[in-house]
């Protein structure tokens, strides 16, 4: 009857007490495990979504700030463009993995048709000049959209630095556009740069001048962001529309967009003297660049923002892809908050209640401990016997509560997310240069309650430690007494 | 002398006053004898016995076991190897069976115990008057007399020469009392144990080989 055998025997013989202790541990443990599971799941979501949102950032006018200006202030200010210097300066910061800055412009074509969706049965006829194709100017040869998985090169090649530097007339077009027009890598396609003036009196447009843009196709890309699932998602229409836009995008060296835009401006100014003078006076430039930075790490976005802001002209701000997290992660965030409070309450409650239960458990057994002492048992063994007893029960309790807590967390999360989500009027869809297609549904999809090994270890560790401490302290108080005080 | 107490002092602090329970108490015991210490309730019997059994420590004075100070032996070690103690309220582990209660000290002591502990425990219980069937019952399902027998068996299980008992028959009827006393006599006379019983009952005292009287913290021979 060594102390280990005694403790195991005691658990079995004191069935009711062991069961009460077990029940208390399971109930409180489930609460904690549940709260921790939810916490863990929400932090997973945050990481997951932020990763999917990517590490992209751009510089934009801060419209909110502009809107808040009074009329007088509005007249005072002079909005500056972000110049190329600043764009490049920001691009050299250590946070930036790579970056690009683009001009874009829309052009039509007489020889090729634009892509209008996979299942369009009728063709839409437009009056007047068509502007179906967007030329997107590239300064970063590997094409940032491909690196960031918005699109994927499926045939041919990307640009060479030489082509970018010289403004060679080469292009990468979408595979769908190519198939529609029976174009292949090596073929040429012709767009037309037409300059019109608009007569206010007659309401008619007048062609001033035009020239062809002849591009050699060097590569084909496919859109990557189109969702493969064909479930009746209510947002599909939106995505389709966005996708069609992308299918009609043509990547070219930026110099081409610049020179074609310059041609437009010059021809237009020839036809409209008034405009030319005004333009001249204001010293405006037609070179508007949208920069796009990809950071090494999405978590750097705040530090990046802090460093970039002083470099920007007034009324500009940094927009990071991960900024949108808050706007789409509402239901998950509210779960995280709730579970935080549950966790704090549960931990405090557990320490108190377990402490009390163990104390009662021991008070009842004080005499028994005195008997062992009177028989000459070592204090350390008397303590060990009870500790083993409590810890064995605790181990079973914690193990069970780990699973029940996880199960409860999954149930609670499900019903809460459903309730929370359906109470929102609309799914938040954020469409910008940065992120075309992440919705609240995506956030909820990536919310998953599961057990990671570090969490399990932590849970056992904290649980056992709590119980160990609340057992050992009163135990030591008891075995310090001499046996006469306990027994006689 | 197997056990000697020398000038034991034990008191309770009562404000500024010391209320002595034992005052310079000295006493000596031999092997093979059945001793009783007689005293009224509150006279300090339990106090004296707990000092002899190292369940408590005196404020001054020494207890010698075979000439060696038990403080030097170590109180814990003295309890587990040299003395068996029997209480008025039995003090058995209630959820364990009789035989399990007897087995406990056998695993605690450093004295040599036979290989087949369980057989020894059953035999010991049988000798004291507990059948095999009763030995396998949880002790809280035994009568008072039976429980005290189990407690005696437990005290004997480590094969000690010294048995201390604090009013062992205080909760038992006369018939039971006599049976227990007979066991003590047998242990002293046939098994060469030193049995020291404290009691307030004169009919127990008269059956012992030697009896002391404890009054107001002072021991005298009870002739
Ligand atoms: N904790 C205590 N504080 C003060 N006095 C006590 C305490 N415990 C016992 N006593 C007193 O010590 C005396 C001796 O007690 P005890 O040895 O138990 O006597 P007995 O066993 O002979 O009845 C009693 O008068 C009792 O009132
Ligand atoms: Mg007493």
XYZ file of C-alpha atoms and ligand atoms in Angstrom:
739
model
C 0.000 0.000 0.000
C 2.520 2.601 -1.090
C 1.318 6.151 -1.530
C 0.699 5.839 -5.249
C -1.488 2.794 -4.799
C -3.268 4.524 -1.938
C -4.079 7.553 -4.044
C -5.461 5.492 -6.915
C -7.477 3.405 -4.486
C -8.796 6.556 -2.842
C -10.089 7.890 -6.148
C -12.079 4.719 -6.703
C -13.287 4.403 -3.108
C -14.355 8.042 -2.827
C -16.484 7.831 -5.937
C -18.875 10.627 -5.076
C -16.187 13.119 -4.143
C -14.064 12.250 -7.141
C -17.098 12.677 -9.338
C -17.946 16.084 -7.873
C -14.396 17.270 -8.421
C -14.471 15.853 -11.939
C -17.780 17.554 -12.709
C -16.565 20.921 -11.455
C -13.409 20.649 -13.512
C -15.314 19.625 -16.619
C -17.848 22.437 -16.361
C -15.288 25.157 -15.733
C -12.766 23.586 -18.070
C -15.309 23.487 -20.895
C -16.019 27.150 -20.373
C -12.350 28.002 -20.580
C -11.654 25.602 -23.413
C -14.604 27.027 -25.308
C -13.495 30.590 -24.840
C -9.922 29.756 -25.739
C -11.068 27.825 -28.824
C -13.045 30.805 -30.020
C -10.158 33.138 -29.285
C -7.823 30.924 -31.193
C -10.178 30.541 -34.097
C -10.691 34.286 -34.371
C -7.001 34.987 -34.316
C -6.592 32.340 -37.003
C -9.185 34.142 -39.048
C -7.373 37.417 -38.657
C -4.083 35.914 -39.755
C -5.688 33.976 -42.542
C -7.692 36.821 -43.970
C -4.897 39.339 -43.648
C -2.703 36.922 -45.529
C -5.318 36.571 -48.220
C -5.849 40.285 -48.344
C -2.180 40.444 -49.098
C 0.537 42.896 -48.322
C -0.341 45.426 -50.967
C -0.591 49.143 -50.314
C -1.252 52.173 -52.405
C -1.325 55.946 -52.002
C -4.658 57.647 -52.486
C -6.353 60.949 -51.913
C -8.028 61.031 -48.541
C -11.561 61.808 -49.652
C -12.951 61.695 -46.172
C -10.621 64.442 -45.144
C -11.461 66.463 -48.246
C -15.174 66.070 -47.629
C -14.858 67.482 -44.173
C -13.401 70.730 -45.451
C -15.553 73.859 -45.492
C -16.175 75.626 -48.778
C -13.677 78.357 -47.973
C -10.977 75.907 -47.093
C -11.813 74.026 -50.227
C -11.104 77.077 -52.339
C -7.827 77.686 -50.586
C -6.203 74.373 -51.065
C -4.214 73.293 -54.012
C -4.251 69.590 -54.603
C -0.893 68.319 -55.613
C -0.202 65.178 -57.549
C 2.142 62.652 -56.096
C 5.213 63.023 -58.231
C 7.324 60.209 -59.552
C 10.116 61.130 -57.144
C 7.928 60.449 -54.128
C 6.595 57.232 -55.585
C 10.105 55.935 -56.123
C 11.274 57.180 -52.745
C 8.526 55.218 -51.036
C 9.368 52.218 -53.193
C 12.916 52.205 -51.851
C 11.766 51.753 -48.224
C 12.904 48.533 -46.617
C 9.340 47.313 -46.046
C 8.691 47.146 -49.770
C 9.220 43.849 -51.546
C 8.516 45.267 -54.982
C 6.373 48.001 -56.424
C 4.958 49.403 -59.605
C 3.330 52.627 -60.698
C 0.911 52.698 -63.540
C -0.851 54.986 -65.913
C -3.857 53.612 -67.613
C -6.122 54.731 -70.378
C -9.033 53.316 -72.337
C -8.995 52.741 -76.067
C -11.260 51.130 -78.616
C -10.579 48.895 -81.596
C -12.011 48.404 -85.028
C -10.523 44.994 -85.605
C -11.091 43.050 -82.372
C -14.129 42.428 -80.215
C -14.095 42.905 -76.479
C -14.904 40.057 -74.106
C -18.431 40.328 -72.718
C -18.752 37.226 -70.581
C -18.770 33.523 -71.265
C -22.433 33.142 -72.004
C -23.512 36.285 -73.771
C -25.856 35.359 -76.554
C -26.426 38.774 -78.018
C -23.869 41.360 -78.796
C -24.217 44.829 -77.499
C -23.778 47.443 -80.169
C -22.434 50.782 -79.087
C -22.892 54.080 -80.796
C -19.880 56.264 -81.124
C -16.314 55.575 -80.150
C -15.746 52.390 -78.205
C -13.475 52.448 -75.163
C -13.565 48.775 -74.361
C -9.931 48.123 -73.660
C -7.878 49.382 -70.780
C -4.192 49.753 -71.419
C -2.415 49.331 -68.154
C 1.136 50.718 -68.163
C 3.758 48.597 -66.514
C 7.060 49.686 -64.989
C 7.773 46.446 -63.128
C 8.764 43.864 -65.733
C 7.490 40.656 -64.051
C 4.050 42.370 -63.744
C 2.899 42.935 -60.209
C -0.591 41.562 -60.846
C 0.930 38.207 -61.750
C 3.254 38.169 -58.761
C 0.295 38.934 -56.524
C -1.828 36.244 -58.144
C -4.496 38.480 -59.549
C -3.626 37.013 -62.886
C -1.418 34.236 -64.134
C 0.696 34.099 -67.263
C -0.405 31.001 -69.186
C 1.395 31.486 -72.472
C 4.340 33.504 -73.807
C 6.406 35.705 -71.542
C 6.388 38.859 -69.445
C 8.138 42.097 -70.426
C 11.851 42.649 -70.608
C 13.397 45.665 -68.938
C 14.525 46.855 -72.365
C 10.965 46.869 -73.698
C 9.839 48.898 -70.710
C 12.701 51.368 -71.069
C 12.157 51.846 -74.801
C 8.376 51.700 -74.775
C 8.316 48.849 -77.284
C 4.824 48.153 -78.621
C 4.292 44.742 -76.992
C 1.309 43.548 -74.959
C 0.040 40.804 -72.676
C -3.671 40.141 -73.131
C -6.140 37.791 -71.508
C -6.511 34.304 -72.885
C -10.265 34.765 -73.189
C -9.817 37.896 -75.276
C -7.278 36.081 -77.442
C -9.572 33.090 -77.984
C -12.507 35.335 -78.829
C -10.489 37.046 -81.562
C -8.433 34.041 -82.586
C -5.213 35.700 -81.534
C -1.984 33.957 -80.498
C 1.361 34.867 -79.043
C 3.326 36.539 -81.842
C 0.235 38.017 -83.533
C -0.459 41.720 -83.508
C -3.595 43.504 -82.459
C -4.573 47.008 -83.363
C -6.268 49.542 -81.138
C -7.187 52.990 -82.237
C -6.394 56.216 -80.404
C -9.158 58.612 -81.450
C -9.367 62.164 -80.209
C -12.810 63.812 -80.167
C -14.070 67.208 -79.256
C -17.529 67.683 -77.863
C -19.692 70.487 -79.207
C -21.891 71.807 -76.428
C -24.391 73.386 -78.864
C -25.041 70.470 -81.169
C -24.290 67.835 -78.569
C -22.190 66.029 -81.121
C -18.708 64.638 -80.966
C -16.271 65.487 -83.677
C -13.295 63.376 -84.540
C -10.192 65.542 -84.430
C -7.506 63.050 -85.243
C -6.663 59.391 -84.739
C -3.806 56.983 -84.939
C -3.436 53.228 -84.640
C -1.773 51.493 -81.743
C -0.282 48.277 -83.064
C 0.797 45.855 -80.346
C 2.636 42.571 -80.655
C 1.218 39.954 -78.314
C 4.019 38.459 -76.192
C 1.945 36.714 -73.527
C -1.481 35.551 -72.431
C -2.855 35.651 -68.907
C -5.767 34.131 -67.076
C -7.693 35.711 -64.244
C -6.980 33.985 -60.945
C -9.538 35.557 -58.721
C -12.613 34.124 -60.323
C -14.277 31.822 -57.897
C -14.624 28.334 -59.218
C -17.645 27.494 -57.131
C -20.890 27.744 -59.012
C -23.123 27.965 -55.972
C -25.863 30.540 -56.274
C -23.814 33.202 -54.587
C -25.684 36.460 -54.711
C -22.490 38.342 -55.380
C -21.652 36.505 -58.548
C -22.967 39.218 -60.817
C -20.648 41.693 -59.242
C -17.651 39.451 -59.605
C -18.502 38.609 -63.175
C -18.643 42.235 -64.025
C -15.327 42.878 -62.342
C -13.886 39.906 -64.104
C -15.040 41.060 -67.544
C -13.267 44.326 -66.898
C -10.099 42.460 -66.139
C -10.379 40.235 -69.212
C -10.322 43.360 -71.372
C -7.238 44.758 -69.671
C -4.124 44.890 -71.829
C -0.742 45.098 -70.145
C 1.776 47.253 -72.031
C 4.976 49.108 -71.146
C 4.015 52.266 -69.294
C 5.798 54.450 -71.836
C 3.144 53.479 -74.419
C 0.294 54.680 -72.215
C 2.219 57.842 -71.501
C 2.928 58.667 -75.125
C -0.570 57.749 -76.320
C -2.065 59.936 -73.607
C 0.298 62.701 -74.570
C -0.876 62.397 -78.164
C -4.484 62.671 -77.009
C -3.747 65.772 -74.979
C -1.788 67.485 -77.692
C -4.354 66.802 -80.401
C -7.147 67.905 -78.116
C -5.395 71.141 -77.234
C -4.943 71.921 -80.908
C -8.690 71.722 -81.337
C -9.663 73.522 -78.142
C -7.642 76.671 -77.695
C -9.468 77.712 -74.563
C -8.673 74.479 -72.797
C -5.057 74.636 -73.907
C -4.620 78.047 -72.338
C -6.181 77.000 -69.093
C -4.055 73.900 -69.018
C -0.959 75.904 -69.677
C -1.851 78.362 -66.907
C -2.375 75.733 -64.262
C 0.740 73.874 -65.276
C -1.128 70.587 -64.995
C 0.336 67.319 -66.046
C -1.382 64.417 -67.713
C 0.924 61.951 -66.056
C -1.103 60.460 -63.229
C 0.399 57.433 -61.630
C -1.226 54.989 -59.314
C 1.518 53.395 -57.273
C 1.168 49.878 -55.909
C 3.509 48.602 -53.263
C 3.802 45.026 -52.048
C 5.252 44.766 -48.589
C 7.439 41.969 -47.332
C 5.000 41.261 -44.543
C 1.346 42.265 -44.069
C 2.134 43.031 -40.440
C 4.472 45.789 -41.550
C 1.639 47.859 -42.942
C 1.312 50.109 -39.901
C 5.008 50.845 -39.686
C 5.090 51.406 -43.432
C 2.220 53.847 -43.179
C 3.944 55.757 -40.430
C 7.086 56.166 -42.441
C 5.363 57.063 -45.689
C 2.886 59.678 -44.453
C 5.453 62.466 -43.915
C 6.679 61.992 -47.471
C 3.256 62.566 -49.037
C 1.655 65.824 -50.073
C -1.283 67.018 -47.998
C -4.573 65.131 -48.268
C -2.997 61.865 -49.282
C -3.119 58.709 -47.302
C -1.767 55.172 -47.403
C -4.343 52.505 -48.099
C -3.329 48.979 -47.193
C -5.100 45.840 -48.229
C -5.330 44.731 -44.621
C -7.222 47.940 -43.771
C -10.261 46.242 -45.180
C -10.060 43.511 -42.597
C -12.124 45.484 -40.115
C -14.860 46.158 -42.631
C -15.378 42.526 -43.479
C -14.584 40.775 -40.213
C -17.394 42.235 -38.101
C -19.079 39.045 -36.874
C -15.801 37.372 -36.048
C -14.573 40.404 -34.147
C -17.669 40.490 -31.976
C -17.133 36.807 -31.182
C -13.563 37.525 -30.223
C -14.663 40.229 -27.824
C -17.313 38.104 -26.218
C -15.001 35.156 -25.802
C -12.397 37.395 -24.224
C -14.772 38.379 -21.442
C -15.962 34.802 -21.019
C -12.363 33.700 -20.756
C -11.429 36.255 -18.119
C -14.532 35.467 -16.067
C -13.994 31.739 -16.449
C -10.367 31.850 -15.381
C -11.102 33.898 -12.267
C -14.097 31.724 -11.456
C -12.127 28.566 -11.991
C -9.265 29.515 -9.735
C -11.689 30.460 -6.969
C -14.047 27.535 -7.319
C -11.398 24.872 -7.824
C -9.539 26.296 -4.866
C -12.647 26.089 -2.708
C -13.647 22.634 -3.873
C -10.181 21.268 -3.254
C -10.132 22.931 0.139
C -13.404 21.247 1.111
C -12.153 18.017 -0.352
C -9.066 18.267 1.867
C -10.810 19.491 5.014
C -12.800 16.337 4.887
C -9.630 14.296 4.654
C -7.603 16.178 7.199
C -7.988 13.361 9.704
C -6.857 10.802 7.146
C -3.718 12.793 6.472
C -3.115 12.943 10.236
C -3.353 9.157 10.395
C -0.683 8.734 7.751
C 1.528 11.163 9.636
C 0.960 9.288 12.910
C 2.073 6.107 11.198
C 5.341 7.852 10.398
C 4.716 8.542 6.712
C 6.913 11.265 5.237
C 5.168 14.598 4.749
C 6.288 14.719 1.126
C 4.615 11.374 0.457
C 1.411 12.420 2.179
C 1.343 15.529 -0.012
C 2.186 13.498 -3.112
C -0.581 11.022 -2.427
C -3.270 13.693 -2.422
C -1.702 15.609 -5.302
C -1.687 12.481 -7.438
C -5.277 11.853 -6.502
C -6.400 15.331 -7.492
C -4.244 15.486 -10.600
C -5.486 12.166 -11.957
C -9.052 13.387 -11.635
C -8.030 16.751 -13.074
C -6.291 15.122 -16.012
C -9.421 13.213 -16.915
C -11.551 16.306 -16.385
C -9.334 18.541 -18.458
C -9.138 16.011 -21.267
C -12.904 15.700 -21.394
C -13.450 19.445 -21.158
C -10.979 20.006 -23.963
C -13.272 18.120 -26.280
C -16.557 19.302 -24.827
C -15.281 22.884 -24.812
C -14.214 22.587 -28.398
C -17.547 21.102 -29.327
C -19.430 23.837 -27.501
C -17.237 26.476 -29.117
C -18.080 25.117 -32.553
C -21.814 25.111 -31.794
C -21.802 28.562 -30.249
C -19.702 30.007 -33.041
C -21.943 28.561 -35.688
C -25.139 29.941 -34.264
C -23.584 33.271 -33.357
C -22.034 33.810 -36.750
C -25.270 32.886 -38.446
C -27.263 35.287 -36.287
C -24.722 38.022 -36.612
C -24.313 37.647 -40.309
C -27.990 37.541 -41.179
C -28.592 40.648 -39.128
C -26.390 42.611 -41.465
C -28.137 44.256 -44.366
C -25.576 43.386 -46.936
C -22.378 41.573 -47.198
C -19.612 44.071 -47.334
C -17.941 43.950 -50.663
C -14.837 45.935 -51.074
C -13.720 46.567 -54.550
C -10.606 48.523 -55.210
C -7.303 48.172 -56.903
C -6.253 46.232 -53.861
C -8.770 43.534 -53.293
C -11.495 42.463 -55.598
C -13.338 39.622 -53.969
C -13.225 39.049 -50.247
C -16.541 39.101 -48.465
C -17.858 38.348 -45.026
C -18.620 34.856 -46.277
C -14.946 34.314 -46.907
C -14.150 35.391 -43.382
C -16.721 33.013 -41.969
C -15.471 30.219 -44.194
C -11.973 30.575 -42.874
C -13.236 30.587 -39.294
C -12.559 27.149 -38.002
C -12.571 25.906 -34.450
C -9.851 23.349 -34.082
C -7.236 22.104 -31.668
C -3.640 23.074 -32.185
C -1.031 21.182 -30.243
C 0.381 24.275 -28.581
C -3.092 25.202 -27.425
C -3.663 21.718 -26.021
C -0.362 21.787 -24.188
C -1.053 25.254 -22.858
C -4.486 24.238 -21.716
C -3.172 21.196 -19.845
C -0.324 23.212 -18.418
C -2.438 26.054 -17.086
C -5.184 23.721 -15.902
C -2.857 21.401 -14.039
C -0.910 24.278 -12.555
C -4.061 25.950 -11.239
C -5.206 22.730 -9.639
C -1.747 21.878 -8.356
C -1.373 25.231 -6.631
C -4.830 25.166 -5.097
C -4.102 21.657 -3.791
C -0.577 22.054 -2.520
C -1.065 25.266 -0.532
C -3.757 23.951 1.838
C -2.009 20.567 1.952
C 1.203 22.081 3.188
C -0.775 23.963 5.790
C -2.211 20.669 7.054
C 0.924 18.529 7.107
C 2.823 21.246 8.937
C 0.656 20.511 11.987
C 1.782 17.782 14.366
C -0.382 14.661 14.341
C -1.749 15.280 17.836
C -3.310 18.564 16.699
C -5.018 16.768 13.863
C -6.050 13.587 15.612
C -6.518 14.050 19.347
C 14.518 0.249 29.839
C 12.821 0.363 26.510
C 11.250 3.800 27.024
C 12.086 6.632 29.395
C 10.679 10.117 29.807
C 12.850 12.662 31.606
C 11.516 15.878 33.115
C 8.881 16.525 30.500
C 7.266 19.919 30.590
C 4.197 20.777 28.561
C 2.055 23.856 28.978
C -0.491 26.054 27.298
C 0.098 29.777 27.196
C -2.868 31.488 28.857
C -2.270 35.218 28.435
C 0.878 35.887 30.460
C 0.385 32.667 32.390
C 1.731 29.261 31.574
C -0.750 26.555 32.452
C 1.319 23.446 32.925
C -0.223 20.134 31.902
C 2.953 18.182 32.624
C 5.505 19.495 35.107
C 8.933 17.823 35.246
C 7.318 14.471 34.582
C 9.647 11.474 34.502
C 8.739 7.848 33.934
C 10.348 4.608 32.679
C 9.011 1.419 31.034
C 10.373 -2.093 30.491
C 9.714 -4.727 27.858
C 7.278 -7.538 28.527
C 5.043 -5.521 30.823
C 1.529 -4.139 30.623
C 1.413 -0.602 32.086
C -1.526 1.694 32.784
C -1.547 5.411 33.531
C -4.698 6.336 35.381
C -6.087 9.835 35.496
C -9.261 11.827 35.414
C -10.513 13.456 32.316
C -8.401 16.541 31.556
C -5.507 15.368 33.720
C -3.088 15.281 30.772
C -3.119 11.584 29.824
C -3.448 12.187 26.109
C -0.760 14.845 26.292
C 1.681 12.478 27.976
C 0.940 9.647 25.570
C 1.362 11.856 22.508
C 4.778 12.944 23.786
C 5.760 9.299 24.306
C 4.539 8.506 20.780
C 6.167 11.570 19.176
C 2.829 12.857 17.950
C 3.729 16.093 19.694
C 6.883 17.581 21.206
C 7.454 18.753 24.800
C 8.534 22.285 25.665
C 11.423 20.752 27.557
C 12.598 17.330 28.640
C 13.473 14.254 26.613
C 12.002 10.933 25.616
C 14.539 8.128 25.234
C 13.876 5.004 23.222
C 16.320 2.286 24.245
C 18.492 5.050 25.620
C 18.446 7.211 22.491
C 16.687 10.566 22.325
C 13.744 10.210 19.927
C 14.469 13.709 18.672
C 17.797 12.365 17.477
C 16.197 9.274 15.952
C 13.760 11.625 14.212
C 10.118 11.821 15.233
C 8.840 10.556 11.901
C 11.280 7.701 11.811
C 10.566 6.806 15.440
C 6.848 6.658 14.642
C 7.246 4.473 11.605
C 9.816 2.024 12.994
C 9.533 1.826 16.768
C 6.051 2.479 18.077
C 2.472 1.410 17.438
C -0.266 3.791 18.586
C -3.898 2.981 19.320
C -6.463 5.756 19.678
C -9.749 5.980 21.532
C -11.504 6.860 18.266
C -9.682 4.112 16.293
C -8.472 6.468 13.534
C -8.705 3.987 10.691
C -8.958 5.051 7.039
C -12.727 4.687 6.634
C -12.885 3.935 2.908
C -10.277 1.194 3.061
C -10.919 -2.377 4.156
C -9.592 -3.796 7.426
C -6.798 -5.655 5.706
C -5.852 -2.587 3.665
C -5.628 -0.568 6.873
C -3.241 -3.146 8.285
C -1.181 -3.136 5.091
C -0.603 0.638 5.160
C 2.007 0.783 7.977
C 3.754 -2.255 6.486
C 4.566 -0.195 3.408
C 5.584 2.821 5.459
C 7.937 1.168 7.953
C 11.578 0.442 7.306
C 11.424 -2.573 9.618
C 11.710 -5.938 8.035
C 8.285 -7.286 7.086
C 7.579 -10.700 5.584
C 7.377 -11.039 1.812
C 3.695 -11.974 1.647
C 2.343 -8.967 3.485
C -1.240 -9.761 2.717
C -1.137 -13.220 4.314
C 0.557 -11.766 7.358
C -2.105 -9.076 7.617
C -4.911 -11.631 7.412
C -3.202 -13.836 10.015
C -2.657 -10.900 12.323
C -6.312 -9.882 12.053
C -7.357 -13.472 12.629
C -5.191 -13.664 15.752
C -6.794 -10.459 17.075
C -10.245 -11.833 16.281
C -11.175 -10.504 12.843
C -12.255 -13.177 10.380
C -11.237 -13.156 6.687
C -14.755 -12.126 5.715
C -14.664 -9.100 8.014
C -11.108 -8.273 7.028
C -12.299 -7.554 3.484
C -15.000 -5.125 4.596
C -14.510 -1.380 4.594
C -13.787 -0.568 8.235
C -16.750 1.800 8.560
C -18.909 -1.301 8.212
C -17.423 -2.895 11.361
C -18.518 -2.466 14.979
C -16.533 -0.324 17.425
C -14.926 -3.325 19.075
C -14.009 -4.770 15.706
C -12.567 -1.473 14.555
C -10.411 -1.254 17.672
C -9.134 -4.762 16.975
C -8.191 -3.677 13.483
C -6.389 -0.684 15.005
C -4.470 -3.044 17.313
C -3.558 -5.235 14.357
C -2.351 -2.150 12.521
C -0.183 -1.173 15.518
C 1.345 -4.647 15.535
C 1.839 -4.894 11.790
C 5.290 -3.287 11.796
C 6.535 -5.713 14.413
C 7.318 -3.030 16.996
C 8.102 -3.703 20.641
C 6.272 -0.668 21.969
C 2.493 -0.229 21.949
C 0.847 2.961 23.174
C -2.911 3.176 23.619
C -5.040 6.194 24.515
C -8.211 5.021 26.275
C -8.552 2.122 23.829
C -11.702 0.822 25.496
C -13.314 4.181 26.158
C -15.936 3.667 23.448
C -16.556 -0.030 24.105
C -18.883 -1.978 26.354
C -17.530 -4.010 29.282
C -17.371 -7.336 27.497
C -15.448 -5.852 24.597
C -13.239 -3.971 27.017
C -12.218 -7.173 28.712
C -11.401 -8.881 25.429
C -9.184 -5.995 24.385
C -7.425 -5.976 27.744
C -6.806 -9.691 27.393
C -5.153 -9.036 24.066
C -2.858 -6.436 25.657
C -1.928 -8.850 28.435
C -1.121 -11.525 25.904
C 1.009 -9.119 23.854
C 3.020 -8.122 26.910
C 3.397 -11.515 28.448
C 3.584 -13.870 25.479
C 5.128 -11.582 22.881
C 7.457 -9.502 25.057
C 5.907 -6.187 24.037
C 5.854 -3.117 26.189
C 2.194 -2.057 26.340
C 1.330 1.358 27.795
C -2.353 2.175 28.160
C -3.716 5.443 29.507
C -7.224 5.247 30.983
C -9.598 6.830 33.413
C -11.081 3.432 34.279
C -9.842 1.835 37.454
C -10.989 -1.662 36.403
C -8.497 -1.451 33.546
C -5.735 -0.156 35.799
C -6.082 -2.966 38.297
C -5.388 -5.579 35.619
C -2.021 -4.100 34.628
C 1.396 -5.164 35.847
C 2.163 -1.639 36.981
C -0.029 1.434 37.264
C 0.710 5.172 37.610
C -1.540 7.975 38.699
C -1.513 11.293 36.892
C -2.822 14.257 38.886
C -2.273 17.935 38.255
C 0.633 17.206 35.963
C 2.388 15.012 38.470
C 2.899 11.255 38.190
C 2.883 8.962 41.181
C 2.936 5.210 41.540
C -0.589 3.848 41.972
C -0.399 1.127 44.591
N -5.464 23.635 22.695
C -5.558 23.709 24.015
N -5.442 24.909 24.647
C -5.522 25.013 25.974
N -5.693 23.955 26.770
C -5.824 22.723 26.232
C -5.760 22.549 24.827
N -5.896 21.222 24.556
C -6.049 20.606 25.757
N -6.009 21.495 26.737
C -6.092 21.209 28.141
O -5.051 20.345 28.497
C -5.449 19.501 29.534
C -4.977 18.073 29.241
O -5.635 17.565 28.119
P -5.520 16.043 27.707
O -4.086 15.677 27.685
O -6.279 15.833 26.494
O -6.252 15.350 28.928
P -6.880 13.928 29.032
O -6.470 13.133 27.865
O -6.329 13.389 30.300
O -8.352 14.099 29.122
C -6.933 19.625 29.659
O -7.241 20.303 30.867
C -7.351 20.466 28.493
O -8.375 21.338 28.874
Mg -7.609 12.103 26.508
